[in-house]
Tab-separated table of C-alpha atoms and ligand atoms in Angstrom:
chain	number	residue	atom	x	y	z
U	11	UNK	CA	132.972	85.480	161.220
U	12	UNK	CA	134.420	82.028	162.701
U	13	UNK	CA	135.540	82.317	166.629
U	14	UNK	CA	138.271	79.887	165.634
U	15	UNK	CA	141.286	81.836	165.784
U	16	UNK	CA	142.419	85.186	166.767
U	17	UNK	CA	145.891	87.250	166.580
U	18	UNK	CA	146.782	89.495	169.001
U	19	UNK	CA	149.347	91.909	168.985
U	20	UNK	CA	150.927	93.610	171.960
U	21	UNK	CA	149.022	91.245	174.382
U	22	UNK	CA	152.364	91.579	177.360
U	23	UNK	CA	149.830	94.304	178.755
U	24	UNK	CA	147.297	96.564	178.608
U	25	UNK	CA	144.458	96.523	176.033
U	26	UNK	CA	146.302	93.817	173.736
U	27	UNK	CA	146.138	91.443	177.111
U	28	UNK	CA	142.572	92.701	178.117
U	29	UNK	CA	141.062	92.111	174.819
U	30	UNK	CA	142.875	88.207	174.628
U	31	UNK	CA	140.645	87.724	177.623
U	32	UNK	CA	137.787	89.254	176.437
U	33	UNK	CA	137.819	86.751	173.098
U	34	UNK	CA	138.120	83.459	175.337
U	35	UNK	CA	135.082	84.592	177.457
U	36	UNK	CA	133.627	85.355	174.260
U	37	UNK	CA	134.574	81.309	173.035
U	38	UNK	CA	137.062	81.599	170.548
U	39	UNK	CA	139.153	78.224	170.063
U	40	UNK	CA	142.589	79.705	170.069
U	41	UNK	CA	143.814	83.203	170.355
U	42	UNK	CA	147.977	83.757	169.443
U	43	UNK	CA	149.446	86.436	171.674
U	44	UNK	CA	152.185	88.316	170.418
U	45	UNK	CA	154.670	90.093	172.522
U	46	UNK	CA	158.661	91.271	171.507
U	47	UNK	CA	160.400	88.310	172.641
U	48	UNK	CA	158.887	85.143	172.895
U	49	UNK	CA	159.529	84.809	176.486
U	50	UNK	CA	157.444	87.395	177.319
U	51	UNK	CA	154.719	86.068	175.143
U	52	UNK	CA	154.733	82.750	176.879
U	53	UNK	CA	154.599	84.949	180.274
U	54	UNK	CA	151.473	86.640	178.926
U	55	UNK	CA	149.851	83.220	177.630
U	56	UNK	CA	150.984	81.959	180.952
U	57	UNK	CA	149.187	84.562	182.840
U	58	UNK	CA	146.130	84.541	180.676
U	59	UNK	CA	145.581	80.589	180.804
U	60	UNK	CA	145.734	80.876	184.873
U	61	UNK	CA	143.446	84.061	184.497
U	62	UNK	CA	140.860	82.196	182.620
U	63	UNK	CA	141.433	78.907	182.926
U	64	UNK	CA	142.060	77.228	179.782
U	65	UNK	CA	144.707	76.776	177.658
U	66	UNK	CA	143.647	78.143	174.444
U	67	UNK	CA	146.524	81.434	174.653
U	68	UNK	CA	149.372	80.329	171.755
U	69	UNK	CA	152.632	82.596	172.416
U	70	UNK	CA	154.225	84.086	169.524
U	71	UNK	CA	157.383	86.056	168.985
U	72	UNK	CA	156.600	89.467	167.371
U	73	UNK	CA	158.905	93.213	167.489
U	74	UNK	CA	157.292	95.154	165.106
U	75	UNK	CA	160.526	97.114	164.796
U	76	UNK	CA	162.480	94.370	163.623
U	77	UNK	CA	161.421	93.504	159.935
U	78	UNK	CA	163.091	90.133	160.579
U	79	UNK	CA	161.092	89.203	163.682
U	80	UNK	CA	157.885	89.919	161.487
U	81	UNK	CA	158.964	87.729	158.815
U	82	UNK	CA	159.541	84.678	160.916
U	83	UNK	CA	156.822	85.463	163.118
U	84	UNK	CA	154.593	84.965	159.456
U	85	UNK	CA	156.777	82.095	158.785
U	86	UNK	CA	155.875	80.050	161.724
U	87	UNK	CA	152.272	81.277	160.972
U	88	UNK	CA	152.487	79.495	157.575
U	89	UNK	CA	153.796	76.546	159.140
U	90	UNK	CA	150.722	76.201	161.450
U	91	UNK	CA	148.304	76.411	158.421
U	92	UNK	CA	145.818	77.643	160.564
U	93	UNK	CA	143.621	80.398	159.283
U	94	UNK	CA	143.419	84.011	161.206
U	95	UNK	CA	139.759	85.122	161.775
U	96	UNK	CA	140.612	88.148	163.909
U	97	UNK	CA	143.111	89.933	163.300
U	98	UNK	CA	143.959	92.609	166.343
U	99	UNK	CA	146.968	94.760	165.771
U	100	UNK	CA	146.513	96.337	168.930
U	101	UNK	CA	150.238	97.029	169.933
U	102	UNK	CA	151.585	100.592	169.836
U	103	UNK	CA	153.211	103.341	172.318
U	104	UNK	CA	153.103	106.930	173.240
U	105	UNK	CA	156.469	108.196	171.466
U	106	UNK	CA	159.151	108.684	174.127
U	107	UNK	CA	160.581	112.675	174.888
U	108	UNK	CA	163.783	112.282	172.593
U	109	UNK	CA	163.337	110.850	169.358
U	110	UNK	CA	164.099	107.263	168.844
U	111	UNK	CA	164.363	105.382	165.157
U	112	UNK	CA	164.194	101.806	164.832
U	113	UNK	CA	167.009	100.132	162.991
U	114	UNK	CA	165.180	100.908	159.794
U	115	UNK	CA	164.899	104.464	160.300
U	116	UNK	CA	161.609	105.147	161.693
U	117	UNK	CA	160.119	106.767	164.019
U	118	UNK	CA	159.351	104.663	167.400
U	119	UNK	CA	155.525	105.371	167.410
U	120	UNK	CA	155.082	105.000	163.808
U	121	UNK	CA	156.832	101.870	163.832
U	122	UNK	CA	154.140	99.840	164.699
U	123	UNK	CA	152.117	100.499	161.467
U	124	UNK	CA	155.181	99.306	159.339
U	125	UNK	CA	155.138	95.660	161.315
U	126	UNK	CA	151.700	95.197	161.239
U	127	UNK	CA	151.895	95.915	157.617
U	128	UNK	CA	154.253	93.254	156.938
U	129	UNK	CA	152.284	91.029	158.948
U	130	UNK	CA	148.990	92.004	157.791
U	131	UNK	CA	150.452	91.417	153.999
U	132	UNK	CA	152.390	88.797	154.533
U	133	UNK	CA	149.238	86.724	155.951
U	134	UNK	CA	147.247	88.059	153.089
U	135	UNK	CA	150.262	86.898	150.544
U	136	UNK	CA	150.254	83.446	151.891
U	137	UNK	CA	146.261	83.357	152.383
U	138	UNK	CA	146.172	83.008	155.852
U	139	UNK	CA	143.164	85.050	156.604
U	140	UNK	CA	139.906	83.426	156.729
U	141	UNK	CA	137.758	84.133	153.788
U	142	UNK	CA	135.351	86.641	156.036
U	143	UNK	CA	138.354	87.665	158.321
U	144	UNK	CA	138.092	90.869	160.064
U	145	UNK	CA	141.444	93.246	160.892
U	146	UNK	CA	140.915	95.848	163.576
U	147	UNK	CA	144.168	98.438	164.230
U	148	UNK	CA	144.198	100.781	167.230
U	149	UNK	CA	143.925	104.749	166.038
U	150	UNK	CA	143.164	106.964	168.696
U	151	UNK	CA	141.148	110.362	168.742
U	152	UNK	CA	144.513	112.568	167.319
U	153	UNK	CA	144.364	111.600	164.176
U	154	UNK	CA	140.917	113.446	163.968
U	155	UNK	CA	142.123	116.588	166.010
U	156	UNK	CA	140.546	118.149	168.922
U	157	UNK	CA	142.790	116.354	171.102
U	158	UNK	CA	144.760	119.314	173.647
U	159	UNK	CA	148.568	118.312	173.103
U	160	UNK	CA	147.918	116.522	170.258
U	161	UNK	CA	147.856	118.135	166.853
U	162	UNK	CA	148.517	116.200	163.508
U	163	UNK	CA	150.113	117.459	160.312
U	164	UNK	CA	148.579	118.622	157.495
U	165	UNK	CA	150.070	116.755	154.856
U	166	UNK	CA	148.647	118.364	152.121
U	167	UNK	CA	150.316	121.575	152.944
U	168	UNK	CA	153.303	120.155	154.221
U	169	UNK	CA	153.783	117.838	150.482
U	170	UNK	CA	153.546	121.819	148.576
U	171	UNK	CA	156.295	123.315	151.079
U	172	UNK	CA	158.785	120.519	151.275
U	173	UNK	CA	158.056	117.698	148.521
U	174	UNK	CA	156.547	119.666	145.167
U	175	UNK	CA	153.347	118.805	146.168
U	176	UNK	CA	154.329	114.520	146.505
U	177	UNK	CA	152.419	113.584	149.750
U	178	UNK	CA	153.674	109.425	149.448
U	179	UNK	CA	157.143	111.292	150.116
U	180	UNK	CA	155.302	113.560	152.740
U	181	UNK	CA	153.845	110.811	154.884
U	182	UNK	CA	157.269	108.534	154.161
U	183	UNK	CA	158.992	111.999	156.049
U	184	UNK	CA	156.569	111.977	158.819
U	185	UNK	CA	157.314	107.859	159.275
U	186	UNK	CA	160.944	108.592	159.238
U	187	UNK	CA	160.696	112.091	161.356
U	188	UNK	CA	162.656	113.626	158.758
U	189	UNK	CA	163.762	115.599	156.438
U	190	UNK	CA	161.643	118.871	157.624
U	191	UNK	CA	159.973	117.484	160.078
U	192	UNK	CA	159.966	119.430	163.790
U	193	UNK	CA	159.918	116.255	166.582
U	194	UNK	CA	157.377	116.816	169.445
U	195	UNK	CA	156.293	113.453	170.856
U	196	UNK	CA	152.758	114.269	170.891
U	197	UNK	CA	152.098	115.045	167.184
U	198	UNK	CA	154.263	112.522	166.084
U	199	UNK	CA	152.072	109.771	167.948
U	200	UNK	CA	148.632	112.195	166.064
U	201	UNK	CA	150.551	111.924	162.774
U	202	UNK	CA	150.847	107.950	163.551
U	203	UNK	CA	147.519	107.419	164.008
U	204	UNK	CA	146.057	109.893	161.107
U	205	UNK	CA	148.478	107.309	159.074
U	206	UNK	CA	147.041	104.355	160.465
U	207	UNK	CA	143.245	105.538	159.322
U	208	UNK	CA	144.776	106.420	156.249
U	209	UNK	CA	146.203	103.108	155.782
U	210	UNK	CA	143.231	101.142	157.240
U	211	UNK	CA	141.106	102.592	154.372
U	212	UNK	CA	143.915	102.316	151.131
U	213	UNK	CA	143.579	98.595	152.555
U	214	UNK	CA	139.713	98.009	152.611
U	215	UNK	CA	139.895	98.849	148.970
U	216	UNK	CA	142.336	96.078	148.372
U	217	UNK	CA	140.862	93.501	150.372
U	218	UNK	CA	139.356	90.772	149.012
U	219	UNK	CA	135.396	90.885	148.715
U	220	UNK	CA	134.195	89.026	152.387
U	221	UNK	CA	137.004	90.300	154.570
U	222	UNK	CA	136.879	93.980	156.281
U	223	UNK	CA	139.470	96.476	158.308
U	224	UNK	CA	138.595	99.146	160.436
U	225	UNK	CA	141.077	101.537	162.813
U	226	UNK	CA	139.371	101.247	166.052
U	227	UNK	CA	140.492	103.881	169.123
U	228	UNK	CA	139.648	102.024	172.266
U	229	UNK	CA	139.697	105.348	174.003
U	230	UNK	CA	140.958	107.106	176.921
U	231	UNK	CA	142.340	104.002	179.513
U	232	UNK	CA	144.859	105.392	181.001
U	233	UNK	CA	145.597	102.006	183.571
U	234	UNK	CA	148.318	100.815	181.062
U	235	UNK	CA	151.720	101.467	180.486
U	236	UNK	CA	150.780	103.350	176.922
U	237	UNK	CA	152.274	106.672	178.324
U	238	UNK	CA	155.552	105.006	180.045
U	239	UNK	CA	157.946	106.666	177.523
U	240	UNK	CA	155.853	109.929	177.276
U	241	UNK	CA	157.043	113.377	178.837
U	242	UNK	CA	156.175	114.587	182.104
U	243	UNK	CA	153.441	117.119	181.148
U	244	UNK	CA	151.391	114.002	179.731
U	245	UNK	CA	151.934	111.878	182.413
U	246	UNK	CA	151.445	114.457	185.700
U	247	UNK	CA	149.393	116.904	184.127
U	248	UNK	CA	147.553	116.585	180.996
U	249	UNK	CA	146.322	113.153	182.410
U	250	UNK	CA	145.863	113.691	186.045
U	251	UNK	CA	143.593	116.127	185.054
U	252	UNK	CA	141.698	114.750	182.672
U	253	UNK	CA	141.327	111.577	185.178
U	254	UNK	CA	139.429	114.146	187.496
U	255	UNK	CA	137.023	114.923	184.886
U	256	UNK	CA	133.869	112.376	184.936
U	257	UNK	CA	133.869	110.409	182.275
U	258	UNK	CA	137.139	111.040	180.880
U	259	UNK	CA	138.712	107.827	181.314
U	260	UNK	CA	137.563	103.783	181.528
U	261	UNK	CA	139.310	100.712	182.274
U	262	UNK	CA	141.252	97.944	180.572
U	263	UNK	CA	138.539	95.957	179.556
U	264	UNK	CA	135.894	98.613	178.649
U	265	UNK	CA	138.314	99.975	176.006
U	266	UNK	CA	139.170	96.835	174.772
U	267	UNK	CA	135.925	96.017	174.011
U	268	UNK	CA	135.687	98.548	171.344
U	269	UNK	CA	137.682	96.287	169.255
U	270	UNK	CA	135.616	93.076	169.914
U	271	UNK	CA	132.443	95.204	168.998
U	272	UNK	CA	134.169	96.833	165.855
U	273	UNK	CA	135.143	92.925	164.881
U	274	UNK	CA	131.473	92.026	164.617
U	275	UNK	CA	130.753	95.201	162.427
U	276	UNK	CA	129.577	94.082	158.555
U	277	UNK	CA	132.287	94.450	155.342
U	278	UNK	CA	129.732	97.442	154.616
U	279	UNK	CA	131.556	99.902	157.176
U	280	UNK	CA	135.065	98.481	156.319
U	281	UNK	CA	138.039	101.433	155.783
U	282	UNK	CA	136.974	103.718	158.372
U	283	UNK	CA	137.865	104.967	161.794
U	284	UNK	CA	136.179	104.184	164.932
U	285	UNK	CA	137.088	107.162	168.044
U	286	UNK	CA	134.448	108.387	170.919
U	287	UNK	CA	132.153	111.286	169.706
U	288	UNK	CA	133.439	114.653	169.282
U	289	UNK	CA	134.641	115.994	172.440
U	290	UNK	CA	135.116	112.592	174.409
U	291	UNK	CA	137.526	110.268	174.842
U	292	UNK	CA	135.365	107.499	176.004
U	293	UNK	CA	131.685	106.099	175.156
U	294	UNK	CA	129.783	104.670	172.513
U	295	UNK	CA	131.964	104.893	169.059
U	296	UNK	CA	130.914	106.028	165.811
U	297	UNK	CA	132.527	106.695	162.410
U	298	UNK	CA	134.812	109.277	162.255
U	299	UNK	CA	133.616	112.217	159.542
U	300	UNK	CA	136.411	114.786	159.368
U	301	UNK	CA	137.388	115.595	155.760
U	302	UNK	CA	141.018	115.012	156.252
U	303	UNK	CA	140.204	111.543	157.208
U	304	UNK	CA	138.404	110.951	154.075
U	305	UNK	CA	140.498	112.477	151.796
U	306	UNK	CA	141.749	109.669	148.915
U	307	UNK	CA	144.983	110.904	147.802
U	308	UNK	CA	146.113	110.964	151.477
U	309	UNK	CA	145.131	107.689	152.066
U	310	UNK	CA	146.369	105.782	149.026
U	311	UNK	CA	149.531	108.228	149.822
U	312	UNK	CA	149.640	106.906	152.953
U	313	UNK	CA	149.361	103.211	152.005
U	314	UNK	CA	151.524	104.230	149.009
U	315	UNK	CA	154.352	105.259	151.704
U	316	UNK	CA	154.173	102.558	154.016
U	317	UNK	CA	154.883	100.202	151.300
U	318	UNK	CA	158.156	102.266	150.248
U	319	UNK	CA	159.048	101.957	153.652
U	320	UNK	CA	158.478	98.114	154.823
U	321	UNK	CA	159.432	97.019	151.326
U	322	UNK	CA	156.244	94.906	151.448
U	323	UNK	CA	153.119	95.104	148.928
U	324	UNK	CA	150.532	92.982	148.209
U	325	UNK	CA	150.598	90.053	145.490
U	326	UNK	CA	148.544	90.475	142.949
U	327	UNK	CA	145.160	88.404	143.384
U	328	UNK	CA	145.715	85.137	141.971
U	329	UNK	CA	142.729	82.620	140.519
U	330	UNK	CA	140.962	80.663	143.473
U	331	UNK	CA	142.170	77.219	141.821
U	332	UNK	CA	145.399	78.962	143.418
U	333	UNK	CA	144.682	79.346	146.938
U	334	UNK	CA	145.396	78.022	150.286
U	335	UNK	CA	148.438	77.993	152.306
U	336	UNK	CA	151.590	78.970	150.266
U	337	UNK	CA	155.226	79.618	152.156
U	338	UNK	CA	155.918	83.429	152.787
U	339	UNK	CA	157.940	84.901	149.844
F	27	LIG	N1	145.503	103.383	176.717
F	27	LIG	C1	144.986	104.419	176.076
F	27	LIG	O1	144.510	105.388	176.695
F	27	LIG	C2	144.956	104.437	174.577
F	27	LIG	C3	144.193	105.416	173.922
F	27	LIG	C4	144.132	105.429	172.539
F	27	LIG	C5	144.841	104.478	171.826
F	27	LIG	N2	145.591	103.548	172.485
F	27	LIG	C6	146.311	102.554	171.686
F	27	LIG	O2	146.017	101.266	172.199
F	27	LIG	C7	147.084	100.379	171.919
F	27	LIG	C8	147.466	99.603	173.167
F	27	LIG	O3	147.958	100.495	174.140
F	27	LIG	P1	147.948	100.166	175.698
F	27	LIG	O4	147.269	101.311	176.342
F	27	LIG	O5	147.477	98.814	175.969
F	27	LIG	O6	149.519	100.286	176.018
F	27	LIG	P2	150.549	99.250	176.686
F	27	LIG	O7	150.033	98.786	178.003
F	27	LIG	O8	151.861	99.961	176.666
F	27	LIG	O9	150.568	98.019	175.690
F	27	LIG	C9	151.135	98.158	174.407
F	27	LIG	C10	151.568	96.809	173.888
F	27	LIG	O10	152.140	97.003	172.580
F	27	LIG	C11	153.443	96.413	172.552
F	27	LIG	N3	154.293	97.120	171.600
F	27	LIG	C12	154.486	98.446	171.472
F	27	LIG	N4	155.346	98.703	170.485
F	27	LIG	C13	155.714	97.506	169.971
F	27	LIG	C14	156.576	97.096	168.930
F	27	LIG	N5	157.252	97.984	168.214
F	27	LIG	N6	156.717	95.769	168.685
F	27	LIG	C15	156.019	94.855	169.398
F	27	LIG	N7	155.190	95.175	170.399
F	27	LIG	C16	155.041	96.495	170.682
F	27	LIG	C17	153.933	96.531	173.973
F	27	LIG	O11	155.014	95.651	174.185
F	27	LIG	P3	156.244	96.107	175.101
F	27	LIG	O12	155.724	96.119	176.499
F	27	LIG	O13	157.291	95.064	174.867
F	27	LIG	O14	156.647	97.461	174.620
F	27	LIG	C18	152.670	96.159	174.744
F	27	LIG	O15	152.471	94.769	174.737
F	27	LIG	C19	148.222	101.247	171.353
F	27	LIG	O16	148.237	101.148	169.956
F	27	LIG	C20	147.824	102.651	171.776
F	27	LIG	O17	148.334	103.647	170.927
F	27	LIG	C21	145.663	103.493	173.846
């Protein structure tokens, strides 16, 4: 992969911000840092140019809730020209104690995956990702279960009670929190990420041939504001205590370097999901094996869903006499 350029989502704080600092140590010419509102983007490229010392740190307008702020956000991206060689839609939250919808009707934590979608596809549509480009999303160890607090649906059983066995209207339910579906924060933000591998491997299989995706959880850090919105139990108990368990948590920049390392991985391992090893929530990764992970109609249900829902799909491949920069349509 070129270290030309690199997109980074949810850089205002956090991983998104450790892992922009990470890629200029690591040389890369230019990295775009995406945050709601562009001012606070320009704050974090700000920061980030002081913290390193170069000016390579592009600001970029980006609320994945807002299907308008994605579209000109891929817009401007199409008026640069410039080809995306990493890809790192790093930006999500910890759902907050009531439930919220965005504008469109989904849920708050499962919002994310619908922006980064219509990014993700609208760069793809206008072939803005580098021939051997590599997409990393942040999962996190819920969506393969284990996690205390945290327990994901089973869709399959959920599509035979409430939708005649559909699960592409099961998983649309579960990104809308509705019809039939119970809200507790913590599963929601487990069913969010069980989506996101879901979707990360419906889209390996579309990619073309020399690009790769792969969900990536950078792990237990709890130094960011990930949990701001979360209920009390999470925030002064079920973390405190983990905290005081060795080797339960890391910082910033050790997390964030999961997704650097996962960016470097070949198109071989491309589709899967990335968490610590059974049992931890920090440490070496390693492919994630659960069956429900790797089960097909859930995925392409998944992608199926999330296409219903941003009203965004993929062109179909066109001849490479055709390529190069085209305006978003
Ligand atoms: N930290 C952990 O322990 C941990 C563990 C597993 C997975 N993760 C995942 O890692 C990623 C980064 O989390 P973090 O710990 O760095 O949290 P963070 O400090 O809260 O940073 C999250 C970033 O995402 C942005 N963001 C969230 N929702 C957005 C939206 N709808 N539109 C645009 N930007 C949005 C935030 O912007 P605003 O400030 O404007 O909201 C912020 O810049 C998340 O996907 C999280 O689920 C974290």
């Amino acid at each position: 992969m070129e270290r030309s350029t690199a997109l980074v989502t949810g850089a205002t704080s956090g991983l998104g911000h450790a892992a922009a600092r990470l890629l200029a140590g690591e040389g890369w010419r230019e990295i775009i840092v995406t945050g709601r509102r562009l001012a606070g983007a320009q704050q974090a490229a700000a920061q980030l140019a002081a913290e390193n010392k170069t000016v390579i740190f592009t600001p970029l307008a980006l609320d994945l809730d807002t299907p308008s702020s994605v579209q000109s956000a891929v817009a401007e991206l199409v008026k640069r020209g410039q080809p995306i060689d990493f890809l790192l839609l790093n930006a999500g939250l910890v759902p907050f104690k009531q439930r919220v919808l965005t504008e469109a009707g989904v849920e708050s934590s499962q919002a994310p995956l619908i922006g980064h979608h219509q990014l993700t596809v609208g760069l793809l549509n206008s072939n803005l990702l580098s021939l051997n480009a590599r997409i990393v999303i942040a999962g996190a160890e819920p969506a393969r279960g284990g996690v205390p607090m945290f327990k994901y649906t089973d869709v399959p059983a959920f599509a035979a009670k409430n939708h005649q066995g559909d699960r592409t209207a099961a998983v649309e339910a579960l990104l809308r929190n509705g019809p039939n579906v119970k809200y507790v924060p913590n599963n929601a933000y487990a069913d969010a990420k069980l989506i996101i591998a879901w979707w990360t491997a419906a889209l390996a299989r579309r990619l073309p041939s020399g690009m790769a995706v792969y969900a990536v959880s950078p792990g237990a850090a709890t130094d960011t504001k990930v949990v701001r919105s979360a209920g009390l139990a999470l925030r002064y108990l079920f973390i405190p205590i983990v905290n005081l368990i060795p080797g339960m948590n890391q910082t910033p920049e050790t997390a964030a370097r999961r997704y650097i390392q996962a960016s470097k991985f070949g198109t071989d391992l491309s589709g899967q999901f990335f968490a610590s090893a059974k049992g931890k929530f920090t440490g070496p990764i390693e492919a994630q094996r659960q069956p429900h992970l790797h089960d097909r109609a859930s995925q392409e249900a998944a992608w199926q869903a999330v296409v219903k829902v941003s009203g965004v799909d993929l062109s179909p491949v066109k001849p490479a006499s055709q390529s190069g920069p085209k305006p978003p349509v």
